[in-house]
Amino acid sequence: MKIVVIKTFRDKYNPDKIFNPGEIVSGFDDGRARDLVLRGLAAAVKEVDGGSPPETSPPAHGHGDSDAPPAQDAAGREDNAAQNIDLKESHIKVIAAVQEFADAEKLKGYLAEESASIKPRASVVDAIKARIAELETASGT
């Protein structure tokens, strides 16, 4: 069972490992994953067609009719800088989209927008901040 972290927590078997909002985890057994979901630390990621990409991260090729593979970021994810994140979606969908996003500058705009909302969602803000830091570290800025 795949889960997406929505609140920071420490691994019970390896206390040095910390899971941060936005991380997608697939290494837990189903019972442990369900426990994390029930405790509000994570949300289940639904997969379609028994192994296709999760519903929360739609493909964002948008590269025309070219047969060339889509560009990838430093972590090997598709570069979907042209994709937009709909902050009106559920926090689970937003966090999953943020985790796949590759444009740090655009993420900063989403961070400002979410932070300025009447009730900013801490898990979304944390996930955006973590992804920006990851992208900036990867690019050396």
Short mmCIF file of C-alpha atoms in Angstrom, two decimals:
data_model
loop_
_atom_site.label_atom_id
_atom_site.label_comp_id
_atom_site.label_asym_id
_atom_site.label_seq_id
_atom_site.Cartn_x
_atom_site.Cartn_y
_atom_site.Cartn_z
CA MET A 1 0.00 0.00 0.00
CA LYS A 2 1.38 3.39 -0.99
CA ILE A 3 0.90 6.33 1.33
CA VAL A 4 1.66 10.04 1.18
CA VAL A 5 2.92 11.63 4.38
CA ILE A 6 0.77 14.52 5.62
CA LYS A 7 2.38 15.10 9.07
CA THR A 8 6.03 14.73 10.00
CA PHE A 9 6.80 11.57 11.93
CA ARG A 10 9.80 9.47 12.97
CA ASP A 11 10.19 5.85 11.86
CA LYS A 12 9.53 3.50 14.78
CA TYR A 13 12.19 0.99 13.68
CA ASN A 14 14.85 3.53 12.64
CA PRO A 15 14.56 6.63 14.87
CA ASP A 16 17.05 8.51 12.68
CA LYS A 17 14.63 8.36 9.72
CA ILE A 18 12.11 11.21 9.60
CA PHE A 19 9.23 11.21 7.11
CA ASN A 20 8.16 14.67 5.92
CA PRO A 21 4.89 15.90 4.38
CA GLY A 22 4.69 15.14 0.69
CA GLU A 23 6.87 12.03 0.75
CA ILE A 24 5.35 9.02 -0.98
CA VAL A 25 6.18 5.79 0.84
CA SER A 26 5.60 2.29 -0.48
CA GLY A 27 7.85 0.17 1.73
CA PHE A 28 5.47 -0.36 4.66
CA ASP A 29 3.33 -3.45 5.05
CA ASP A 30 -0.41 -2.83 4.66
CA GLY A 31 -1.12 -3.00 8.41
CA ARG A 32 1.50 -0.41 9.24
CA ALA A 33 0.39 1.85 6.39
CA ARG A 34 -3.26 1.63 7.54
CA ASP A 35 -2.17 2.48 11.10
CA LEU A 36 -0.40 5.63 9.87
CA VAL A 37 -3.50 6.62 7.89
CA LEU A 38 -5.79 6.03 10.91
CA ARG A 39 -3.49 8.12 13.11
CA GLY A 40 -3.64 11.01 10.61
CA LEU A 41 0.06 10.88 9.75
CA ALA A 42 -0.43 9.77 6.15
CA ALA A 43 -3.06 9.26 3.49
CA ALA A 44 -3.51 6.26 1.22
CA VAL A 45 -2.57 6.78 -2.42
CA LYS A 46 -5.04 5.07 -4.70
CA GLU A 47 -3.58 3.38 -7.75
CA VAL A 48 -5.53 2.67 -10.90
CA ASP A 49 -5.19 -0.46 -13.05
CA GLY A 50 -3.30 -2.32 -10.32
CA GLY A 51 0.00 -0.50 -10.62
CA SER A 52 -0.49 2.48 -12.85
CA PRO A 53 0.50 5.90 -11.56
CA PRO A 54 -1.57 7.13 -8.60
CA GLU A 55 -4.75 9.05 -9.28
CA THR A 56 -3.35 11.98 -7.35
CA SER A 57 -0.54 12.61 -9.83
CA PRO A 58 -1.98 12.78 -13.36
CA PRO A 59 0.42 12.61 -16.29
CA ALA A 60 1.60 16.02 -17.38
CA HIS A 61 3.41 15.40 -20.63
CA GLY A 62 2.04 18.39 -22.54
CA HIS A 63 5.00 18.10 -24.90
CA GLY A 64 2.98 18.00 -28.12
CA ASP A 65 2.98 15.04 -30.47
CA SER A 66 6.67 14.35 -30.13
CA ASP A 67 7.77 10.76 -29.61
CA ALA A 68 10.66 11.98 -27.46
CA PRO A 69 10.44 10.99 -23.81
CA PRO A 70 9.46 13.77 -21.43
CA ALA A 71 12.29 15.66 -19.71
CA GLN A 72 13.15 14.57 -16.19
CA ASP A 73 14.39 16.42 -13.12
CA ALA A 74 17.45 15.45 -11.08
CA ALA A 75 15.48 12.77 -9.22
CA GLY A 76 14.30 11.12 -12.46
CA ARG A 77 10.75 12.45 -12.28
CA GLU A 78 9.10 13.91 -15.34
CA ASP A 79 9.68 17.64 -15.68
CA ASN A 80 6.15 18.98 -15.50
CA ALA A 81 6.88 22.68 -15.03
CA ALA A 82 4.00 23.44 -17.40
CA GLN A 83 1.55 21.64 -15.11
CA ASN A 84 -0.45 23.73 -12.67
CA ILE A 85 -1.39 22.75 -9.14
CA ASP A 86 -4.98 23.41 -8.17
CA LEU A 87 -4.78 24.53 -4.55
CA LYS A 88 -8.55 24.08 -4.24
CA GLU A 89 -8.08 20.30 -4.39
CA SER A 90 -7.84 18.18 -1.24
CA HIS A 91 -4.60 18.42 0.69
CA ILE A 92 -3.75 14.86 -0.33
CA LYS A 93 -3.97 15.65 -4.05
CA VAL A 94 -2.09 18.93 -3.64
CA ILE A 95 0.74 17.25 -1.69
CA ALA A 96 1.04 14.48 -4.28
CA ALA A 97 1.15 17.06 -7.10
CA VAL A 98 3.75 19.14 -5.23
CA GLN A 99 5.97 16.08 -4.81
CA GLU A 100 6.07 15.61 -8.60
CA PHE A 101 6.48 19.33 -9.45
CA ALA A 102 9.84 20.47 -10.84
CA ASP A 103 9.64 24.30 -10.96
CA ALA A 104 10.87 25.87 -7.70
CA GLU A 105 9.89 29.41 -8.71
CA LYS A 106 6.32 28.39 -9.47
CA LEU A 107 6.19 26.46 -6.19
CA LYS A 108 7.18 29.66 -4.36
CA GLY A 109 4.10 31.29 -5.88
CA TYR A 110 1.91 28.40 -4.72
CA LEU A 111 3.49 28.68 -1.26
CA ALA A 112 2.64 32.38 -1.09
CA GLU A 113 -0.91 31.69 -2.30
CA GLU A 114 -1.52 28.90 0.23
CA SER A 115 0.07 30.91 3.07
CA ALA A 116 -2.13 33.92 2.27
CA SER A 117 -5.35 31.90 2.33
CA ILE A 118 -7.79 32.33 5.22
CA LYS A 119 -6.94 28.87 6.62
CA PRO A 120 -3.57 27.76 5.23
CA ARG A 121 -3.07 24.00 5.45
CA ALA A 122 0.12 23.31 7.40
CA SER A 123 0.68 19.98 5.64
CA VAL A 124 0.47 21.65 2.21
CA VAL A 125 2.76 24.52 3.27
CA ASP A 126 5.29 22.05 4.72
CA ALA A 127 5.20 19.89 1.58
CA ILE A 128 5.76 22.90 -0.70
CA LYS A 129 8.64 24.17 1.46
CA ALA A 130 10.24 20.71 1.50
CA ARG A 131 9.95 20.34 -2.29
CA ILE A 132 11.41 23.82 -2.89
CA ALA A 133 14.36 22.96 -0.64
CA GLU A 134 14.83 19.64 -2.47
CA LEU A 135 14.80 21.34 -5.88
CA GLU A 136 17.16 24.11 -4.79
CA THR A 137 19.56 21.58 -3.26
CA ALA A 138 19.52 19.53 -6.46
CA SER A 139 20.23 22.61 -8.58
CA GLY A 140 22.88 23.95 -6.20
CA THR A 141 21.11 27.24 -5.42
#
